[in-house]
Every structure is written in structure tokens, then in C-alpha cells.
Tab-separated table of C-alpha atoms in Angstrom:
chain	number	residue	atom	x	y	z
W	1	UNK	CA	0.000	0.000	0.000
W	2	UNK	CA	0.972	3.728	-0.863
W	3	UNK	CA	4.425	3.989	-0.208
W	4	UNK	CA	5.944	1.371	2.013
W	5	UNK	CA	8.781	-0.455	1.535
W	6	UNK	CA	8.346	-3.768	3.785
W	7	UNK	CA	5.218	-4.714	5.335
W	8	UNK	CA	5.621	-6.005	8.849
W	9	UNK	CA	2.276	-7.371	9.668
W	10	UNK	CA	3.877	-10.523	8.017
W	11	UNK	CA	7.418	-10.435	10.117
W	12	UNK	CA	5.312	-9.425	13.597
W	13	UNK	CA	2.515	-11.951	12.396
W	14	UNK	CA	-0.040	-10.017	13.079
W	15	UNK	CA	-3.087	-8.983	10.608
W	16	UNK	CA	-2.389	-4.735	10.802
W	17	UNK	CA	0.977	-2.577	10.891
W	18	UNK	CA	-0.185	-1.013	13.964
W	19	UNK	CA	1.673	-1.339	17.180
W	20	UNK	CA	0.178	-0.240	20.642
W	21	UNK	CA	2.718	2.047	22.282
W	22	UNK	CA	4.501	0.120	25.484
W	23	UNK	CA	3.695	2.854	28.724
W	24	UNK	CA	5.796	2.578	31.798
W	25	UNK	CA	4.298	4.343	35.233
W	26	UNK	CA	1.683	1.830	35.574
W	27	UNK	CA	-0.244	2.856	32.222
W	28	UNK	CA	0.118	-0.470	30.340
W	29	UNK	CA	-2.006	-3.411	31.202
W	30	UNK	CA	-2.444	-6.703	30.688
W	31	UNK	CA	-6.058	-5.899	29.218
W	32	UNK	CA	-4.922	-3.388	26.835
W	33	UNK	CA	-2.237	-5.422	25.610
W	34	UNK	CA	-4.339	-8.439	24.869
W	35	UNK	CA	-6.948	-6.376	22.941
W	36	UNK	CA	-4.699	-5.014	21.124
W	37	UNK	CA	-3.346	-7.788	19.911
W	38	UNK	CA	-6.719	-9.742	19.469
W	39	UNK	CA	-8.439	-6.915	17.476
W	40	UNK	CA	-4.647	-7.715	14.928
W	41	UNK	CA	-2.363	-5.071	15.784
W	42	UNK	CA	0.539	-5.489	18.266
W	43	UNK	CA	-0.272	-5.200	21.984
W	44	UNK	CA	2.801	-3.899	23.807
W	45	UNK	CA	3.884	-3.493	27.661
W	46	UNK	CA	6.290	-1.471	29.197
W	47	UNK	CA	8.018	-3.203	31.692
W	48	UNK	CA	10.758	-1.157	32.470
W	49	UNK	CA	10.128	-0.387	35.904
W	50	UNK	CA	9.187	-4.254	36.586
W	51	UNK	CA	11.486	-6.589	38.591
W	52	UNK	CA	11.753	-10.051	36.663
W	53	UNK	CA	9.261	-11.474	38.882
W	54	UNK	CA	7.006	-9.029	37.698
W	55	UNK	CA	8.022	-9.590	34.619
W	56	UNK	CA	7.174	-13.320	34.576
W	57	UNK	CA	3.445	-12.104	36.118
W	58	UNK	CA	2.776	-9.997	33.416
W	59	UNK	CA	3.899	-12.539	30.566
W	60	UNK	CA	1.548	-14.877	32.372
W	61	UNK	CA	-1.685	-12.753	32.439
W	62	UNK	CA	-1.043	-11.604	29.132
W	63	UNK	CA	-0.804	-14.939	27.612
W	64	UNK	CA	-3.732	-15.915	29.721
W	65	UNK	CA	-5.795	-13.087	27.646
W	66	UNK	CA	-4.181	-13.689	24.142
W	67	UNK	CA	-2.686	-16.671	21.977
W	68	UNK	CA	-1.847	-13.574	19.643
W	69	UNK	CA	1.919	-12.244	19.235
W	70	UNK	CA	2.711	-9.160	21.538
W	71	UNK	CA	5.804	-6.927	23.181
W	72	UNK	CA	7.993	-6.465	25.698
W	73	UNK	CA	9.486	-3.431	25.931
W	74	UNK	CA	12.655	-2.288	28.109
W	75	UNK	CA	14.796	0.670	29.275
W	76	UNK	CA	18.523	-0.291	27.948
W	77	UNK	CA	19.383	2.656	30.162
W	78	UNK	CA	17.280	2.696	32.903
W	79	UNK	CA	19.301	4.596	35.721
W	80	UNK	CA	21.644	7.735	35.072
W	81	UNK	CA	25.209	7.012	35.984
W	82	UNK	CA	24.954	9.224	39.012
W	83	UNK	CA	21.869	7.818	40.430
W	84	UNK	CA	23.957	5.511	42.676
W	85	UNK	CA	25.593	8.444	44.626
W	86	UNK	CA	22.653	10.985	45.368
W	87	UNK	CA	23.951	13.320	48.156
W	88	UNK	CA	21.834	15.015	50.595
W	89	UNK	CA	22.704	18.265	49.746
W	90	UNK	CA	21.681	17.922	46.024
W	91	UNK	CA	18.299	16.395	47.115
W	92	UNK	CA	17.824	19.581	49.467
W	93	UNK	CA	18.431	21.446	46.825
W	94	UNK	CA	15.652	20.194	44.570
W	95	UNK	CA	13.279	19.387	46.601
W	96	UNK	CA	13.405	22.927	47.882
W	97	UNK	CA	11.715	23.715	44.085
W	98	UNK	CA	9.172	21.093	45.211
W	99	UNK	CA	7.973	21.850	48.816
W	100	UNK	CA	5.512	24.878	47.874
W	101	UNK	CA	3.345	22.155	46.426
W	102	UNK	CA	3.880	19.715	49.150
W	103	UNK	CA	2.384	22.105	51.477
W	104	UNK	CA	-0.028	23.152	49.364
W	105	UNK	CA	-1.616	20.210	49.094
W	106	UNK	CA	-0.627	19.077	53.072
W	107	UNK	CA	1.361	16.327	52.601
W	108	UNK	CA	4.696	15.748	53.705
W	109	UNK	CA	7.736	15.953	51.437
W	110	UNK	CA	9.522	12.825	50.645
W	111	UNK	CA	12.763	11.506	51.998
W	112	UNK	CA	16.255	10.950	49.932
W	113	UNK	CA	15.691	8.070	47.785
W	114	UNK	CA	17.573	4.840	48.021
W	115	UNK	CA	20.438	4.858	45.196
W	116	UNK	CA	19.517	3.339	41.915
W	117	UNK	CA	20.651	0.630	39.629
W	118	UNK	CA	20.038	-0.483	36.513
W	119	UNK	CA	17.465	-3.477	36.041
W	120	UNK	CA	17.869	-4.391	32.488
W	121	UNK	CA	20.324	-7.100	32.605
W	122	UNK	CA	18.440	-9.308	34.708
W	123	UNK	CA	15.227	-8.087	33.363
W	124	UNK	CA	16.500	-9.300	29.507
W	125	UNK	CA	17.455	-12.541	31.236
W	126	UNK	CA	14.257	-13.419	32.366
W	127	UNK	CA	12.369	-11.677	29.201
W	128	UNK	CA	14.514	-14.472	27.130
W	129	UNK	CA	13.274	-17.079	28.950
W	130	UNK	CA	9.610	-16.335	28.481
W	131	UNK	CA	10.552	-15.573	24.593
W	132	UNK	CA	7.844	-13.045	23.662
W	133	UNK	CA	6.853	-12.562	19.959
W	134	UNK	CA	8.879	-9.321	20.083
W	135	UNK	CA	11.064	-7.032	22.504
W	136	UNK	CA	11.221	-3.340	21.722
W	137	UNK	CA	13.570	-1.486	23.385
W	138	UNK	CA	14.367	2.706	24.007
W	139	UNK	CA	17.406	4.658	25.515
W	140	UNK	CA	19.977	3.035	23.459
W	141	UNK	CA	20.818	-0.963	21.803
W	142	UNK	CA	21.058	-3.651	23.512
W	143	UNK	CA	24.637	-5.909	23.198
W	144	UNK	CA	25.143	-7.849	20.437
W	145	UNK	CA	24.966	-11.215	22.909
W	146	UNK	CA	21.692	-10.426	23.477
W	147	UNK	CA	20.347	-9.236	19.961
W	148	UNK	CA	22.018	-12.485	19.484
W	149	UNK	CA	19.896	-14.632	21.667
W	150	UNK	CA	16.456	-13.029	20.204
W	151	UNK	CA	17.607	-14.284	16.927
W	152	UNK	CA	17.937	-17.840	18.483
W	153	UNK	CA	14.883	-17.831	19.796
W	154	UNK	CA	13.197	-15.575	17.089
W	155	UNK	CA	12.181	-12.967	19.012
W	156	UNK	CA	11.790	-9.570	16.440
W	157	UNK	CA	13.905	-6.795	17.963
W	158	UNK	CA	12.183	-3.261	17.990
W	159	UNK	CA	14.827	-0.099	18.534
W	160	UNK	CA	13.612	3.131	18.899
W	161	UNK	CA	15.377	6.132	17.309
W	162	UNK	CA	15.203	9.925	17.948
W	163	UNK	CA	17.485	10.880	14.766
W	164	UNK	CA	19.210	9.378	11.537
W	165	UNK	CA	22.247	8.505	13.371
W	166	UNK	CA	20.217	6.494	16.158
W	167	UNK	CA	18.515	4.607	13.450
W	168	UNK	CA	21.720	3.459	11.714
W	169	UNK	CA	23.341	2.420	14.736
W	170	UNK	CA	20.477	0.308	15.684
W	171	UNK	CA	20.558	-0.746	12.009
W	172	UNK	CA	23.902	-2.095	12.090
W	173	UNK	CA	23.504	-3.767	14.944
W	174	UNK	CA	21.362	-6.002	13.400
W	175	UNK	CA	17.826	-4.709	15.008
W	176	UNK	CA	15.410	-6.089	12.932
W	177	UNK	CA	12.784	-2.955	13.015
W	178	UNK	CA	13.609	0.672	13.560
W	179	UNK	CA	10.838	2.977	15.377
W	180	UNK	CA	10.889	6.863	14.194
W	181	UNK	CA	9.940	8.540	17.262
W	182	UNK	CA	9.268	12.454	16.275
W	183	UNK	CA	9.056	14.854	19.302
W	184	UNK	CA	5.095	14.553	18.832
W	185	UNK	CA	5.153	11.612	20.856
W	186	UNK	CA	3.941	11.540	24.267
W	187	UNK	CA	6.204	10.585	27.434
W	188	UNK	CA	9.915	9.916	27.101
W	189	UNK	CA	12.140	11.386	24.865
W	190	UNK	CA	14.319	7.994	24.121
W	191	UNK	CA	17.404	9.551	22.556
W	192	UNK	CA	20.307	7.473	23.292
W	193	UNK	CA	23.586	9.306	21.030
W	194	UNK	CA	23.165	12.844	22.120
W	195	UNK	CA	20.825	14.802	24.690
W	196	UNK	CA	17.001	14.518	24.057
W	197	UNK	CA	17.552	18.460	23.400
W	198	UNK	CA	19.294	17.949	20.350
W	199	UNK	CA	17.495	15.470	19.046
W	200	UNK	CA	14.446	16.758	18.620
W	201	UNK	CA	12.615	15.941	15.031
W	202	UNK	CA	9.312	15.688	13.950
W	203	UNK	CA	7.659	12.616	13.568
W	204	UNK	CA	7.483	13.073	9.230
W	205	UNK	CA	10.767	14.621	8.863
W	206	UNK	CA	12.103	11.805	10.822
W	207	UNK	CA	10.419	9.160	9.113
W	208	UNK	CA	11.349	10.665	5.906
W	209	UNK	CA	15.048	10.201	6.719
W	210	UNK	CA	15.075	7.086	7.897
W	211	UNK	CA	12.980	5.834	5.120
W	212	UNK	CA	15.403	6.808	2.558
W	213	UNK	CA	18.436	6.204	4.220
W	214	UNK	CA	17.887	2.628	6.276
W	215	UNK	CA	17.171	-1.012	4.992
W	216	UNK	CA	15.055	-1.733	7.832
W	217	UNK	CA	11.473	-1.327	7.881
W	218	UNK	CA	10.340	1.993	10.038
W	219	UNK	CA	7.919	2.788	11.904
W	220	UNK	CA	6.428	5.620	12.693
W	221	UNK	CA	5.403	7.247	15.983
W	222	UNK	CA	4.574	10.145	17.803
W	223	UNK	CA	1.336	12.616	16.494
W	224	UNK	CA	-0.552	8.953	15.191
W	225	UNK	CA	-4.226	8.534	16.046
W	226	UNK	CA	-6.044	8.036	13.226
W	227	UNK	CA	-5.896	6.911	9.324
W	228	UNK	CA	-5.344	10.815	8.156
W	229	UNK	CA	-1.902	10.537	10.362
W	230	UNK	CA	-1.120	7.046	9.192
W	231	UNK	CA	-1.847	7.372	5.468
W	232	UNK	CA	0.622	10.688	5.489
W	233	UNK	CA	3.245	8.244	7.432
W	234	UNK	CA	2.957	5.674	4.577
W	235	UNK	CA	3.150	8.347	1.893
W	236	UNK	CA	6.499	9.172	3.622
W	237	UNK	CA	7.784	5.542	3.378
W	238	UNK	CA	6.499	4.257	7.003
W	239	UNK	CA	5.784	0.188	6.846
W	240	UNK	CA	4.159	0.794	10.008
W	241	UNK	CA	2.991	2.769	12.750
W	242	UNK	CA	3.008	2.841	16.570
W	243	UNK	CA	0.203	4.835	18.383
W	244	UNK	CA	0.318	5.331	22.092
W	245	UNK	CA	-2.411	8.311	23.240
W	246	UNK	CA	-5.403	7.068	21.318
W	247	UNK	CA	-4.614	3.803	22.612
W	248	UNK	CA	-3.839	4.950	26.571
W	249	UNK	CA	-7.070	6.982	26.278
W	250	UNK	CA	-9.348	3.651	25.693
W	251	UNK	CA	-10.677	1.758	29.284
W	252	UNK	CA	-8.399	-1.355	28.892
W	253	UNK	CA	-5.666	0.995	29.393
W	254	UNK	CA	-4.355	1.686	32.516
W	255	UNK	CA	-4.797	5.058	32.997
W	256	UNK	CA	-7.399	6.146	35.583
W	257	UNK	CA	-10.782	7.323	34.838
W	258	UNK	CA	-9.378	10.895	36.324
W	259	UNK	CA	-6.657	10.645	33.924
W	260	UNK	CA	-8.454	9.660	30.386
W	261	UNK	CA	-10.548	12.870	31.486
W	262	UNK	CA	-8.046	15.294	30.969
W	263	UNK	CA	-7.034	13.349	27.930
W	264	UNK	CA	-10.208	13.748	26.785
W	265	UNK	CA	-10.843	17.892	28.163
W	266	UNK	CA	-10.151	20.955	26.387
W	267	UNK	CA	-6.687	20.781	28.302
W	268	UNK	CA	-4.914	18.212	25.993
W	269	UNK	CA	-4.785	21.340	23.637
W	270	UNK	CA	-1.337	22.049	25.692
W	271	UNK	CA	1.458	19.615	26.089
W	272	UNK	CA	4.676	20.636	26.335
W	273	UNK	CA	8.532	18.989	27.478
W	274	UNK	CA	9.622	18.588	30.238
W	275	UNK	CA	12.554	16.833	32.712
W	276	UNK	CA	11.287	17.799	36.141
W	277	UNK	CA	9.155	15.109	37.168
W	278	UNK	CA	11.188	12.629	36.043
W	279	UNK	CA	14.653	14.062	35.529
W	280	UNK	CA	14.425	13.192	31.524
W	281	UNK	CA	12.727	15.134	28.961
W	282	UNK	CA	9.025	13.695	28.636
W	283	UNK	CA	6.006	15.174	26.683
W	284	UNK	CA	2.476	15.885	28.428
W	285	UNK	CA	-0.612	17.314	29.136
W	286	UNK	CA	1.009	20.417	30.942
W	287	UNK	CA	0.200	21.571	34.088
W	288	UNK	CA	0.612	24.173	36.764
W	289	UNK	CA	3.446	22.059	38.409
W	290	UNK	CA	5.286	21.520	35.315
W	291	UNK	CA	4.463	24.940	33.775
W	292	UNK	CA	6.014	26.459	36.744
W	293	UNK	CA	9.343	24.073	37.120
W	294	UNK	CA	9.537	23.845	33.669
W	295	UNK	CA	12.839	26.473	33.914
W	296	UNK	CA	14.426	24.941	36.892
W	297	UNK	CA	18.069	24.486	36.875
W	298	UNK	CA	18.672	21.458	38.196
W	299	UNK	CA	16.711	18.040	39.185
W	300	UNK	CA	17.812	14.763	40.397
W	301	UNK	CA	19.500	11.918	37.897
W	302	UNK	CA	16.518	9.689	36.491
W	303	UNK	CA	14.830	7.663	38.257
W	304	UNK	CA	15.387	9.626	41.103
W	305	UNK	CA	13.712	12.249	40.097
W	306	UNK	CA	10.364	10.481	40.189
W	307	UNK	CA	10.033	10.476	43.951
W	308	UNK	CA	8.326	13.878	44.090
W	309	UNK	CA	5.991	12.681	41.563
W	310	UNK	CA	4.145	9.715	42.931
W	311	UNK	CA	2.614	11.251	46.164
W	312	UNK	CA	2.382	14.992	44.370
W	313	UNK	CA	0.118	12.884	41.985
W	314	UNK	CA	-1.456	11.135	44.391
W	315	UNK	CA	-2.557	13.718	46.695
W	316	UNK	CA	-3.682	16.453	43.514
W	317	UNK	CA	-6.061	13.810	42.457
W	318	UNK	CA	-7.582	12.622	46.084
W	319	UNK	CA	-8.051	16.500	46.280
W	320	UNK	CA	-9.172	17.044	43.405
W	321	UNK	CA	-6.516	19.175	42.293
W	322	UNK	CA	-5.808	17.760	38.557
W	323	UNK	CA	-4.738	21.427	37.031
W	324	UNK	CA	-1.513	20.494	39.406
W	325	UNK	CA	-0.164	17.880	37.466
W	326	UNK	CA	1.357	16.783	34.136
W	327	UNK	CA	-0.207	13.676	32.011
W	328	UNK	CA	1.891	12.303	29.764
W	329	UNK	CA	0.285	12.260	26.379
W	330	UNK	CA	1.314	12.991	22.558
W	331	UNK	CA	1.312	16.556	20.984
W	332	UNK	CA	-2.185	15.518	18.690
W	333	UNK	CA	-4.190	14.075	21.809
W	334	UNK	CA	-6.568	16.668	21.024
W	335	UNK	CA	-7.575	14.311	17.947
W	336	UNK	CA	-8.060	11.849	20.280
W	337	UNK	CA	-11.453	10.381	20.021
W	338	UNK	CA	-12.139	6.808	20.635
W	339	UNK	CA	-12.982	5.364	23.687
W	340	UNK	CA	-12.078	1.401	23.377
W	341	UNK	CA	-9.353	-0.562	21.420
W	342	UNK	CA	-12.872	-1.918	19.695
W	343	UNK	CA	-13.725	1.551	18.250
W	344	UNK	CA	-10.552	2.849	17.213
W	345	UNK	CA	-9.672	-0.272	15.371
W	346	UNK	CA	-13.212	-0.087	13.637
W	347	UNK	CA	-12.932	3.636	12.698
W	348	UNK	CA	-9.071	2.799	11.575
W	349	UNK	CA	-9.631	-0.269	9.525
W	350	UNK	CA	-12.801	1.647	7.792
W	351	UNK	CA	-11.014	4.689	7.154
W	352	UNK	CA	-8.197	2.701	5.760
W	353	UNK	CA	-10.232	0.668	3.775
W	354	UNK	CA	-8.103	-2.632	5.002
């Protein structure tokens, strides 16, 4: 169709080139994943915050839900170097930016965080022993032992890329499939050779590089909800697409009812980037939190950074203080329309005329 140079519902054995996009912070679910993947596209979980036990749960309820292929996705750099030496003068320091809102909402502010390390080794250990369909990864390329391993037990590799040079790096390390993430995209900013800052393309441009200058089959990502964004991705020489907003916005998601709200509420006219909830640049719904922080000089190394999050989130919502807080969503979640993995297939797959 149009433009594309591989299709991939063939390699990914499924019946559409659409991917769900994986969510970490608890917004993936076992659900969403499984409808996904029943209704033909690619269901896919973010697992990077999981321990391998977790890990192992997950596979199991997904499997229990689906006989269909799906994804595994991982953080090849999980943890800043410096996240294993926090001092408590630099937390101070930050969470001096944070305490305003702490009191405003009467809760206490958090203590020092216990160093962190990175998960992934022993999380790809345990994710090759289950042997989904297909592990998609962010933040960089896994070694070449474990691209490897997924070739010995056919599991597709999925890389995600920020720029040209991303994309041929994951290219010649054998990745089988190369997502173009544009800066549309919602959440993490996955850039991996230099800052997120600097690597900021759209989602077309990008795909329009890549297309013309890698073998391997891209897909698109980032400003994707419905057949209008996808046809214009396949024009630009896309073999498939990944969409994450219209997909976290639908019930089997699992993002709370107070969350799809705002998705769905004149506010998702306004996202924005931003590194001070989690200490890496992430796109969302912007709010009075993040609009305020969003010049602050200095926050803690990722995932550090996250601890002022959790019970700033927690509290705003109990209270019902939602114009507090950031939701991570795409740059087009205005567009967003559809309300179950059911419906936005059914408007996709009519639109497209598959």
C-alpha cells in the first residue's frame, strides 16, 4: 500500500501494521495489551520499571488473555550514571523547588531516595526465557549477545530512534525494526547518542530520513491517532505505525478514569517537554506544576527524580486538584477520540479501507 517499503504485519505476524505504544508508570495493562493484539495489531507493555518477577506475572496474564503475538518493551538505560551516589545536599536542593506544592496540598515531602541501579540485565534474562513474539527497546541498543539470543529464539527486535544517526546504529547492529519517534510523541524522549535536546525531530521529517536512508522497515510514531496521520506516514515511506495516546485513552488501558478525562478535556490542547518530574525530557498534558518548574536548573538523575511525583500525583487527584499535574500524552491528543481498542480499530480499519 501507498508507499511502504516492507510490510511487517507478516514479520510481527499479526493482521495490521499497527503497534500499541509500550507505557511505563503503571499505564500499560495486561487488558490493553491483549486487545490489542486480538483486534490484529501489536499489543505492547512497558516493563521497564518491573522486577523479573514481575516480569514473569505480566507474561503470564497476558498470555492468559491472548494466543496472539505481543511486546515487551525495556529501558537499555534505565538509571543515570549518578543515580547511585545521590547526596543530601543535592536532594535539598531540589526538593526545595518542590515543597511549595507539598504544602499546598498538606502532605509531607519525601525523603532521599535509596540509590539506583540499573534493572535491564536481569530483566533481559528473564524476558529471554519467556521468549515473547517481540522485545522493543528505548534509551539506546542492547549488546550484540543479546540481539544475538532473540535471533535464536526468534524474538523480532524493535529499537527506537530519535534521529538518523540512532537509526543506523540500531541498524547495524542487526535490530530487525527501527521505530521513528518524532518529538510529537507523548512521554519519554528515548534519545540514546546525544541529549534529548538535540534530538528533537518531527515525527514526518524523521520518518522521511530514515525511510530513505535505512534497509530496515520503520515505523512511525509520535502525532498517530487516526488513518489521516497514518496514510501521510505511509506516503512518507512508514511500513508501520506505533500509536500510544489514542490507545492509553481507551478503558483497557491503565490510565485512571481521572486521567483519560483530561485526555479527553479541552486541556490536551497544551502539552509541552519537560525533565522535572522525572529528571528526563518527557512530553504531556502540561500543568501548573510543570508549567512552573519547567525552567528549573537542576533536578535529580533519572529515576530519582520520580520520587516527588508519585505522592504529588497522588494527593492532587484525592483533592481534586488535577490542574496540578502533568499527564503524559502525545502533541495531537486533542484528535483523540475513541474510547475502546474496539472503536478505534473499527474507525481505523474503515477509514483505511483494510
Amino acid at each position: 500500500m501507498m508507499n511502504r517499503k516492507k510490510d511487517i504485519a507478516p514479520v510481527l505476524k499479526i493482521q495490521y501494521p499497527l503497534l500499541q505504544g509500550p507505557f511505563g508508570g503503571g499505564l500499560s495493562s495486561s487488558r490493553l495489551v491483549a486487545a490489542v493484539s486480538n483486534a490484529g495489531g501489536l499489543g505492547g507493555y512497558g516493563a521497564y520499571q518491573l522486577e523479573p518477577l514481575q516480569i514473569k506475572q505480566v507474561v503470564k496474564e497476558i498470555r492468559a488473555l491472548t494466543n496472539k503475538p505481543f511486546n515487551i518493551n525495556l529501558w537499555v538505560n534505565d538509571a543515570d550514571a549518578n543515580a547511585s551516589d545521590l547526596n543530601d545536599v543535592e536532594f535539598e536542593h531540589v526538593a526545595a523547588s518542590f515543597k511549595p506544592y507539598f504544602d499546598e496540598l498538606n502532605i509531607p515531602l519525601p525523603s532521599k531516595p535509596q540509590n539506583a541501579a540499573s534493572k535491564f540485565e536481569k530483566q533481559v534474562e528473564v524476558l529471554l526465557s519467556l521468549q515473547p513474539a517481540v522485545f522493543s527497546f528505548v534509551f539506546g541498543i542492547p549488546s550484540r549477545e543479546i540481539l544475538n539470543e532473540c535471533r535464536k529464539r526468534q524474538i523480532t527486535t524493535i529499537g527506537a530512534a530519535t534521529t538518523l544517526d540512532e537509526a543506523m546504529a540500531l541498524e547495524d547492529a542487526g535490530v530487525d525494526l527501527i521505530v521513528a519517534s518524532g518529538f510529537e510523541a507523548g512521554g519519554h524522549r528515548p534519545s540514546f547518542i546525544q541529549t534529548p535536546e538535540l534530538s528533537l525531530h518531527g515525527t514526518f521529517t524523521l520518518v522521511h530520513q530514515l525511510s530513505s536512508k535505512v534497509k530496515a522497515p520503520v515505523i512511525a510514531a509520535g502525532g498517530i491517532v487516526d488513518a489521516r496521520s497514518i496514510k501521510a506516514a505511509f506516503k512518507l515511506g512508514a511500513s508501520g505505525v506505533q500509536i500510544g495516546t489514542a490507545f492509553l485513552a481507551c478503558e483497557e488501558s491503565g490510565a485512571s478514569n481521572e486521567y483519560r478525562e483530561v485526555l479527553f478535556s479541552d486541556r490536551a490542547k497544551y502539552t509541552s517537554l519537560t525533565n522535572v518530574f522525572t529528571g528526563r525530557l518527557a512530553r504531556g498534558i502540561s500543568g501548573r506544576i510543570g508549567n512552573d518548574l519547567r525552567d528549573v536548573a537542576e533536578v535529580l538523575p533519572f529515576p530519582l527524580q520520580s520520587v516527588f511525583l508519585s505522592p504529588l500525583r497522588k494527593a492532587a487527584i484525592e483533592q481534586g486538584r488535577m490542574e496540578m499535574l502533568t499527564f503524559w500524552a502525545g502533541q495531537n491528543a486533542l484528535s483523540v477520540k475513541h474510547k475502546t481498542v474496539q472503536l478505534l480499530f473499527k474507525s481505523i480499519i474503515e477509514d483505511m479501507q483494510w
